[in-house]
PDB file of C-alpha atoms and ligand atoms in Angstrom:
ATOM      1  CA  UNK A  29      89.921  85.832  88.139  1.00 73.00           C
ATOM      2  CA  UNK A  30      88.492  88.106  91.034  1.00 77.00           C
ATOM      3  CA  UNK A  31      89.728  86.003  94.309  1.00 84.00           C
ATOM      4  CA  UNK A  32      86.960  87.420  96.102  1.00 86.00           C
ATOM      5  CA  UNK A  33      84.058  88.908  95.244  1.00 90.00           C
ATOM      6  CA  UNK A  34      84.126  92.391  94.904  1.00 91.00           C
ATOM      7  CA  UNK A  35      81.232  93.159  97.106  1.00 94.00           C
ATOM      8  CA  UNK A  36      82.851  90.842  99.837  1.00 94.00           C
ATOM      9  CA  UNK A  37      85.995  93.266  99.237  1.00 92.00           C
ATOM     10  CA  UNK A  38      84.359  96.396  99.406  1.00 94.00           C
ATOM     11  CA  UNK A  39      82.495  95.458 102.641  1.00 96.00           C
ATOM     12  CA  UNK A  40      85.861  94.298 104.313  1.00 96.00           C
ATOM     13  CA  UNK A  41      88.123  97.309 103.625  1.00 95.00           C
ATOM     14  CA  UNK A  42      84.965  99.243 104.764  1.00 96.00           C
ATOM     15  CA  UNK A  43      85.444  97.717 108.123  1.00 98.00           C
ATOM     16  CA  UNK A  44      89.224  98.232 107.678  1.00 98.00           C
ATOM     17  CA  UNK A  45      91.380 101.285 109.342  1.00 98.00           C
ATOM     18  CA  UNK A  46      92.319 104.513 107.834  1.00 97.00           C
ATOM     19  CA  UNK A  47      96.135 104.831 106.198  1.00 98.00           C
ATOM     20  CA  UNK A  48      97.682 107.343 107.876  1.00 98.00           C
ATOM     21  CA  UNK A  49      97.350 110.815 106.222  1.00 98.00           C
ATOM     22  CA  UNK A  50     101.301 110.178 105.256  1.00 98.00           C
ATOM     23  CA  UNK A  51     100.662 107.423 103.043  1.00 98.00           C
ATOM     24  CA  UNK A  52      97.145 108.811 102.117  1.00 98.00           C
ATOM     25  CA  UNK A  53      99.031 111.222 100.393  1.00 98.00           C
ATOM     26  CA  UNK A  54     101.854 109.203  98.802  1.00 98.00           C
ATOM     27  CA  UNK A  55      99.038 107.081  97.427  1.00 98.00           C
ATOM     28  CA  UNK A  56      97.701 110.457  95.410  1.00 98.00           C
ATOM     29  CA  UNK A  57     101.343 111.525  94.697  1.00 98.00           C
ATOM     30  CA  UNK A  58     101.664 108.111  92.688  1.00 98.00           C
ATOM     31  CA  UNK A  59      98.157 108.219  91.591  1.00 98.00           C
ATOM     32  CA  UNK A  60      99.262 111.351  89.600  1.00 98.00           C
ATOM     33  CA  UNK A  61     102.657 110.420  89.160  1.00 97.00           C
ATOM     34  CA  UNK A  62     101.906 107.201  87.233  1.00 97.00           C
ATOM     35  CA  UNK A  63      99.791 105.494  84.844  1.00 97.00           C
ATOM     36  CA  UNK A  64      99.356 102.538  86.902  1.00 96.00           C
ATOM     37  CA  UNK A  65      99.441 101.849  90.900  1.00 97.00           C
ATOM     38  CA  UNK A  66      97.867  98.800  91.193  1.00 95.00           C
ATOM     39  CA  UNK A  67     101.452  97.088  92.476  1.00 96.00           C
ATOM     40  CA  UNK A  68     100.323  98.987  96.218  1.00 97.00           C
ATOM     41  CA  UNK A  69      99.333  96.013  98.731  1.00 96.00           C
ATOM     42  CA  UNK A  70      96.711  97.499  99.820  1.00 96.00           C
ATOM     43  CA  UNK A  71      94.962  99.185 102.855  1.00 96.00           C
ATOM     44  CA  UNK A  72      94.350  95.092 103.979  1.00 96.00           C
ATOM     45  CA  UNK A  73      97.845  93.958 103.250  1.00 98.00           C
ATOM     46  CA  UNK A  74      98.731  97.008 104.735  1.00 98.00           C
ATOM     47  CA  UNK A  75      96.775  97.093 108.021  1.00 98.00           C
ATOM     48  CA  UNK A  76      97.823  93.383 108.531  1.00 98.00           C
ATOM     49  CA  UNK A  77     101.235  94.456 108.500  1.00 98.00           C
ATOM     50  CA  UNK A  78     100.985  97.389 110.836  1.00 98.00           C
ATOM     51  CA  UNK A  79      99.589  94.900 113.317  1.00 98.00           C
ATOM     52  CA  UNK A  80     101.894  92.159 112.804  1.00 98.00           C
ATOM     53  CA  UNK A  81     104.685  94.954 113.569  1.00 98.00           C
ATOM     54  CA  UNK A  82     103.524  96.195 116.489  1.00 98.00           C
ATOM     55  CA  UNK A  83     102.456  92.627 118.234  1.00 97.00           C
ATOM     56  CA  UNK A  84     105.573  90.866 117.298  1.00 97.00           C
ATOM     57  CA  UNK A  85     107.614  93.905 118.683  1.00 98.00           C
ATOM     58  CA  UNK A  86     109.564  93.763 115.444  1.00 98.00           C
ATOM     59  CA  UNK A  87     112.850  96.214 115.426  1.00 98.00           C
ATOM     60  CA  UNK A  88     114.669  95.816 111.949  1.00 98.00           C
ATOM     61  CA  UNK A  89     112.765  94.957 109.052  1.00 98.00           C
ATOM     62  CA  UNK A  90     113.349  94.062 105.214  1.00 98.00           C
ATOM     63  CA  UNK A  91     111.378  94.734 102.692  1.00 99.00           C
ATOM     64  CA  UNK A  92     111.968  93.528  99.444  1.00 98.00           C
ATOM     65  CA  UNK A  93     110.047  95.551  96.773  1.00 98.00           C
ATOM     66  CA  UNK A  94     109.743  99.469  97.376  1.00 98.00           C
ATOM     67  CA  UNK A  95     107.235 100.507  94.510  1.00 98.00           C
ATOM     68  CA  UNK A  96     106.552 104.141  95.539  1.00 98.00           C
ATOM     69  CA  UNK A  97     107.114 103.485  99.418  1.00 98.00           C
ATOM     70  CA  UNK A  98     103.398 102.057 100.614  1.00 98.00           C
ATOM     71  CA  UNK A  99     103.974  99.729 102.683  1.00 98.00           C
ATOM     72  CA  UNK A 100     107.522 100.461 103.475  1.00 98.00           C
ATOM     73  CA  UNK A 101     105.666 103.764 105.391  1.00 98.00           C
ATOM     74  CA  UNK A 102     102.848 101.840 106.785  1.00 98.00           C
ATOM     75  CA  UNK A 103     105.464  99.747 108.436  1.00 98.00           C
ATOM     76  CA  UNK A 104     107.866 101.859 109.628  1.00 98.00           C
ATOM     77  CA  UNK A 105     105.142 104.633 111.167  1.00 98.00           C
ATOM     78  CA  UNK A 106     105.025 101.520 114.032  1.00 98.00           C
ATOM     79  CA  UNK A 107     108.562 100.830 114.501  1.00 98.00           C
ATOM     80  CA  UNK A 108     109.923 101.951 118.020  1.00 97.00           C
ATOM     81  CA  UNK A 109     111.932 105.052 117.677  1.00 95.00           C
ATOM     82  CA  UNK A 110     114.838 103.065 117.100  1.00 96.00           C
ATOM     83  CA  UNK A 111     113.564 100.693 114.942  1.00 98.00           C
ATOM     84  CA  UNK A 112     114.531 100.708 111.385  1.00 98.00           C
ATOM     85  CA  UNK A 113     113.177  99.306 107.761  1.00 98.00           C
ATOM     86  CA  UNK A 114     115.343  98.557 105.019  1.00 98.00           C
ATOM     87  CA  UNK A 115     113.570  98.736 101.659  1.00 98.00           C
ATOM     88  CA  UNK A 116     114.958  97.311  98.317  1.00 98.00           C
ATOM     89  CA  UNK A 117     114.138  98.735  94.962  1.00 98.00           C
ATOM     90  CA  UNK A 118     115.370  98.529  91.655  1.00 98.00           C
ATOM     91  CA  UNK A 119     113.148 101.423  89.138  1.00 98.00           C
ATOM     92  CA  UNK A 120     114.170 105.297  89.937  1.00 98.00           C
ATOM     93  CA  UNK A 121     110.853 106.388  88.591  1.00 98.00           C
ATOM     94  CA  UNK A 122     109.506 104.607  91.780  1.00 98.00           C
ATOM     95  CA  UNK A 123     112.325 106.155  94.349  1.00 98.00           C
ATOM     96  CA  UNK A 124     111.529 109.861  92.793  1.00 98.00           C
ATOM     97  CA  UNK A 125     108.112 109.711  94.305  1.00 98.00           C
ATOM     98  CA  UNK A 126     109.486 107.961  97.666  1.00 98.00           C
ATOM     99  CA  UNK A 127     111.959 110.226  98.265  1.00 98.00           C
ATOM    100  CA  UNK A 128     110.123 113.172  99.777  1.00 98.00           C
ATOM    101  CA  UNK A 129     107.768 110.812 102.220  1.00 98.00           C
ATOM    102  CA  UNK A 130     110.693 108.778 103.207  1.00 98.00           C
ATOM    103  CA  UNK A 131     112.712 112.323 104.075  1.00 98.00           C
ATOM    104  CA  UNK A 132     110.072 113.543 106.310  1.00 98.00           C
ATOM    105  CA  UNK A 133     110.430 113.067 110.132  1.00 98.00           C
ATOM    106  CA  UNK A 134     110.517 110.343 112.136  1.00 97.00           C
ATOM    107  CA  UNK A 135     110.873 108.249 108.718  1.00 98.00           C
ATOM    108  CA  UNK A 136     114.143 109.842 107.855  1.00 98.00           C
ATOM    109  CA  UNK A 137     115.957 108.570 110.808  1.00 98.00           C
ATOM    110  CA  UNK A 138     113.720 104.889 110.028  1.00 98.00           C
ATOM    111  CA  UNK A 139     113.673 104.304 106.479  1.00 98.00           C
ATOM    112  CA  UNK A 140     116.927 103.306 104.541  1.00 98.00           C
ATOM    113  CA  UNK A 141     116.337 102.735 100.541  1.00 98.00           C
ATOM    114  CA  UNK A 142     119.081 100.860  98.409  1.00 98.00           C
ATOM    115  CA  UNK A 143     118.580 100.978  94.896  1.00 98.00           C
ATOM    116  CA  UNK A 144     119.401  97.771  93.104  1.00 98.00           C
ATOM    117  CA  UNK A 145     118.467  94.252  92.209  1.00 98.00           C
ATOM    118  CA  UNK A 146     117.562  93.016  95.573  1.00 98.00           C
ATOM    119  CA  UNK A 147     119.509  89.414  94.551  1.00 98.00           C
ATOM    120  CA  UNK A 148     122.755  91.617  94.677  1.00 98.00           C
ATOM    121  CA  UNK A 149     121.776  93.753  97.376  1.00 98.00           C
ATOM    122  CA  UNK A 150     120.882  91.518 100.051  1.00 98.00           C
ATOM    123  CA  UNK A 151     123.939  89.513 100.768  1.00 97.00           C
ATOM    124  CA  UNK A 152     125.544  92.999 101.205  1.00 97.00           C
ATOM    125  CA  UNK A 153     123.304  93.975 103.676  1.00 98.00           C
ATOM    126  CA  UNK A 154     124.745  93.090 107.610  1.00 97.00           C
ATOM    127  CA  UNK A 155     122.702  91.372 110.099  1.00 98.00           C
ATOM    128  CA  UNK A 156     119.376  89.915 110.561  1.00 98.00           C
ATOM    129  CA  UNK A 157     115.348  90.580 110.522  1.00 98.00           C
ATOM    130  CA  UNK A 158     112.167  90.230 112.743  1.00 98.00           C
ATOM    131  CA  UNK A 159     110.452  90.782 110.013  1.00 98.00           C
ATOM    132  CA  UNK A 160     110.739  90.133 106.084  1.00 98.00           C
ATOM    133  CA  UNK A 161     108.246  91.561 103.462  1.00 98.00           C
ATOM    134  CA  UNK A 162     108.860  89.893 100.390  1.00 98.00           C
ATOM    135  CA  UNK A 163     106.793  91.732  97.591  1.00 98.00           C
ATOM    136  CA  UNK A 164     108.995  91.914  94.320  1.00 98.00           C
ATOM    137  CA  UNK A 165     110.675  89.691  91.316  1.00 98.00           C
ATOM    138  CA  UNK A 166     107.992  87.261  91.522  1.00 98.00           C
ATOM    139  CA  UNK A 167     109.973  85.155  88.494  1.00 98.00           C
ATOM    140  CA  UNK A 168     112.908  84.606  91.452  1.00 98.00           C
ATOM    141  CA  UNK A 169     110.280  84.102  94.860  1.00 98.00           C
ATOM    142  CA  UNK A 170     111.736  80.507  94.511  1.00 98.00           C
ATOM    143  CA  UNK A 171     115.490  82.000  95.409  1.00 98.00           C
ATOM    144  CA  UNK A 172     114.593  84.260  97.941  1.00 98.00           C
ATOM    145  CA  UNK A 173     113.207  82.209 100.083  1.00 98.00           C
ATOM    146  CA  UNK A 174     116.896  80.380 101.533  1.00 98.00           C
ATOM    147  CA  UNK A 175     118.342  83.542 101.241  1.00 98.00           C
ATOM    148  CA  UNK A 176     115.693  85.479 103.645  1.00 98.00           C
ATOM    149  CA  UNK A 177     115.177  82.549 105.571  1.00 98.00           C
ATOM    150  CA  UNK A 178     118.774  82.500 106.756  1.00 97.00           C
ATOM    151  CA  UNK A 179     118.415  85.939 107.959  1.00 98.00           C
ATOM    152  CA  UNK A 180     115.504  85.845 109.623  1.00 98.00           C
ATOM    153  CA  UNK A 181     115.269  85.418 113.331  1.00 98.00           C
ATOM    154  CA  UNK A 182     113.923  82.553 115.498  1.00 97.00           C
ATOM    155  CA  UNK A 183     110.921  83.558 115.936  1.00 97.00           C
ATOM    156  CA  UNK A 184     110.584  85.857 113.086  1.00 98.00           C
ATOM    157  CA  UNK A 185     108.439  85.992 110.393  1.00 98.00           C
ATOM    158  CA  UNK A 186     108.178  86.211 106.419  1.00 98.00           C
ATOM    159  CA  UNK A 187     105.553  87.910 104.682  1.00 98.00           C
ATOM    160  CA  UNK A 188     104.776  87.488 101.039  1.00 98.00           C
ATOM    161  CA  UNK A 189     102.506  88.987  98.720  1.00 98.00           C
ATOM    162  CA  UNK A 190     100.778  87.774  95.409  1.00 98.00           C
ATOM    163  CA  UNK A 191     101.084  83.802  96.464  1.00 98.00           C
ATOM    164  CA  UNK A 192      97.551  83.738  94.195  1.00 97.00           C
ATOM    165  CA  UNK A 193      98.805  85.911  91.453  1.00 97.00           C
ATOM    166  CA  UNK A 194      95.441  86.197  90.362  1.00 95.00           C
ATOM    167  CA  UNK A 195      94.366  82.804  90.796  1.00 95.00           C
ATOM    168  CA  UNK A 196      96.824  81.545  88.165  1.00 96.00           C
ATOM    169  CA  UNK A 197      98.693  79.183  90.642  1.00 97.00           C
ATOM    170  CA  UNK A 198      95.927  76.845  90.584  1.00 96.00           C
ATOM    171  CA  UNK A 199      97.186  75.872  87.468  1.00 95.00           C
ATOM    172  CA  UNK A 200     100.701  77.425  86.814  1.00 96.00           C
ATOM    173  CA  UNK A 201      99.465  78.409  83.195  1.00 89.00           C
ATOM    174  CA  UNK A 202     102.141  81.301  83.037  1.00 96.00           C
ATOM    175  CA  UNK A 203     106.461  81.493  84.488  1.00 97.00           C
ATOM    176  CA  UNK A 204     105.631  83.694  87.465  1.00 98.00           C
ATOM    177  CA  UNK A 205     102.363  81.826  88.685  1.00 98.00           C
ATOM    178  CA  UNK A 206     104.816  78.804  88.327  1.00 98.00           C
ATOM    179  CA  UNK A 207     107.545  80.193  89.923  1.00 98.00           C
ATOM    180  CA  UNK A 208     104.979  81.646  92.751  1.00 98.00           C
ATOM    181  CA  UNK A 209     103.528  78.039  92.982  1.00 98.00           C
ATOM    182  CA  UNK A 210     107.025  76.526  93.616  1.00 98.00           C
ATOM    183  CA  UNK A 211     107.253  79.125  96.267  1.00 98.00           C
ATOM    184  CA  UNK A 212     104.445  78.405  98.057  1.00 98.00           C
ATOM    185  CA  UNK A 213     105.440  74.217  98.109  1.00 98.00           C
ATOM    186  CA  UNK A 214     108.552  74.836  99.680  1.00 98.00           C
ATOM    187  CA  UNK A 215     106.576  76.981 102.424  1.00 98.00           C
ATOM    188  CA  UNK A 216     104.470  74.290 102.803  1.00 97.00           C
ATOM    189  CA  UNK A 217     107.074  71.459 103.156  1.00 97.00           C
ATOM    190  CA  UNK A 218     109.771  73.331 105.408  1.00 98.00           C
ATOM    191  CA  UNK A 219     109.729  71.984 108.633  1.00 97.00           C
ATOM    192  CA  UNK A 220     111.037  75.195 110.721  1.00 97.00           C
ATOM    193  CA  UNK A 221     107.611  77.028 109.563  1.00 96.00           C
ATOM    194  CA  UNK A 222     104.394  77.337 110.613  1.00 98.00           C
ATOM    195  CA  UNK A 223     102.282  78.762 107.856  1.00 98.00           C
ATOM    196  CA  UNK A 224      98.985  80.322 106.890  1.00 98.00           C
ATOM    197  CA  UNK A 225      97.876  81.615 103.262  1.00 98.00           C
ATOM    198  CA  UNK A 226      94.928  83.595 103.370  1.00 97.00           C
ATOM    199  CA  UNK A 227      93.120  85.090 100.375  1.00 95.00           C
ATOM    200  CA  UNK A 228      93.184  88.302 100.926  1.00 95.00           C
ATOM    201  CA  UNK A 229      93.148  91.158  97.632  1.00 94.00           C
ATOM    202  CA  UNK A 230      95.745  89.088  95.774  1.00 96.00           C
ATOM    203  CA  UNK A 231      96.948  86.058  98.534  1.00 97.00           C
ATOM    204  CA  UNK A 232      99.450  86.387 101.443  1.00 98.00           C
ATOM    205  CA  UNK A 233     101.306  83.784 103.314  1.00 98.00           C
ATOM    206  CA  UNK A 234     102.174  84.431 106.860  1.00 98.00           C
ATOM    207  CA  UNK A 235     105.433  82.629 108.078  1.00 98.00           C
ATOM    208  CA  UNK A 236     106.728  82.245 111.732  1.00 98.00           C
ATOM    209  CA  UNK A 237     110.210  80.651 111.724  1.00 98.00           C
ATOM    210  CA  UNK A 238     110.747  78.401 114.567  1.00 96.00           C
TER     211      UNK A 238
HETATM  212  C1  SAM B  13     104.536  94.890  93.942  1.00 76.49           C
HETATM  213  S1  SAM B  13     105.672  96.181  93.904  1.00 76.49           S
HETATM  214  C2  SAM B  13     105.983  96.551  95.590  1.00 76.49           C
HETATM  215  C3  SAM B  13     104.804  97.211  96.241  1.00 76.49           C
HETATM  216  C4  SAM B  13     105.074  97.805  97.591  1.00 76.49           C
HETATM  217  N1  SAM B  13     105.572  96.830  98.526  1.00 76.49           N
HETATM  218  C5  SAM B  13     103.796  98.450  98.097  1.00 76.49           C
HETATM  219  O1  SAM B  13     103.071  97.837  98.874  1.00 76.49           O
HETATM  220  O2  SAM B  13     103.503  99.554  97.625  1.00 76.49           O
HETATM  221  C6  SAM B  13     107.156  95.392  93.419  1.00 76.49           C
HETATM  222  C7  SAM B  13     108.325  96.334  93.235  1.00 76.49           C
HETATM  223  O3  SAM B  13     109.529  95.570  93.161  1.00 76.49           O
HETATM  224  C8  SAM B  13     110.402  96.136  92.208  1.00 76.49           C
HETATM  225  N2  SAM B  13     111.298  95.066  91.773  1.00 76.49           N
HETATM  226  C9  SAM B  13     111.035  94.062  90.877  1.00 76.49           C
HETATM  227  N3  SAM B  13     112.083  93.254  90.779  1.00 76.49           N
HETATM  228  C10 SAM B  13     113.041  93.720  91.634  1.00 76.49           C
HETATM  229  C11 SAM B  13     114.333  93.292  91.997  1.00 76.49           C
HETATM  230  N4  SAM B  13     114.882  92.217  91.456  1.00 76.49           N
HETATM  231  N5  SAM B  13     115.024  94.016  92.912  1.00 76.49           N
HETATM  232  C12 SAM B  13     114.466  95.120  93.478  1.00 76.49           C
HETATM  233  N6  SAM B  13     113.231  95.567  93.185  1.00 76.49           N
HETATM  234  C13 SAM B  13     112.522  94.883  92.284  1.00 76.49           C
HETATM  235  C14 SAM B  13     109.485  96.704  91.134  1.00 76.49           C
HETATM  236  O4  SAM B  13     110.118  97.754  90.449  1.00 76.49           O
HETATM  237  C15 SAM B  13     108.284  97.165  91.951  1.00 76.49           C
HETATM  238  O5  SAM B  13     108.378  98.513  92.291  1.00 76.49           O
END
């Protein structure tokens, strides 16, 4: 199902910024790397997220779901100096083509990758977030969301991708869109957020912890 229509879209990202050269070419480098890139959020997701950085002041950031390193670099490029974004992924075929963005300057001294099944990983990781991209495992969204939540800051905020998954959460007709769908309720119902799911390429919901 297109969410949007595709003229709608294409008028939009028109009126959209520019990635950064950076991720202009990491999007080529897994354009020729792969078959497939379609898991990148997007120049919309992405912009949103550059913004949502910079006005929240955000610091230390999670991101669960690498890919090849999109929107981890969109991100970090608007971290303070000291600021730094933690990025979970679990395929190496992905890190091979992250690797050499992620070791260029300033995003060496920003970007920290752990390979592994971000379940495992993030209880091993210290501390807590300003800001939590959650864009990965779509079958567990449902379990990440106490997990995140309890290391999130007051005041900090949850991102996640694909809450439409193509539209198929209007009627749960497959596991993930079900498993997306419970997601979304328990947004919905939990009293220390404030919410807003907006249609935008393939749905994102914005939350603000109290
Ligand atoms: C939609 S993509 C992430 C896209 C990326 N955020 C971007 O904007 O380019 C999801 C990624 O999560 C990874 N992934 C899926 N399940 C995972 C898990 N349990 N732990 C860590 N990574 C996982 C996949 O290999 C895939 O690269």
């Amino acid at each position: 199902m297109d969410i949007i229509n595709r003229k709608v879209v294409e008028y939009t990202e028109s009126f959209t910024t520019l990635e950064p050269d950076i991720v202009r070419r990491l999007v080529k480098a897994s354009e020729d790397g792969l078959d497939y890139t379609n898991m990148i959020s997007g120049r919309q997701v992405g912009i949103l997220l550059r913004i949502l950085v910079q006005i929240s002041g955000a610091r230390r950031i999670l991101e669960v779901g690498t890919f090849t390193g999109y929107s981890a670099l969109m991100m970090a490029d608007v971290l303070p100096e000291d600021g730094e974004l933690i990025t979970i992924e679990m395929n190496q075929q992905y890190e091979e083509i992250s690797k050499p963005f992620f070791a260029e300057p300033p995003f060496d001294e920003k970007i920290f990758q752990i390979m592994g099944n971000a379940l495992e990983v993030i209880p091993h990781i210290e501390g807590t977030f300003d800001l939590v991209f959650l864009d990965a495992d779509k079958i567990h969204y449902p379990k990440y969301y106490p997990i995140l939540k309890e290391r999130i800051k007051s005041g900090g905020l949850l991102i996640v991708d694909n809450v439409l998954w193509g539209g198929a959460v209007l009627d749960q007709s497959t596991e993930k869109a079900e498993a997306i769908h419970k997601l979304n309720e328990t947004i919905r119902t939990d009293k220390d957020a404030e919410q807003v799911m907006l249609p935008v390429r393939d749905g994102v919901t914005f939350v603000r912890f109290k």
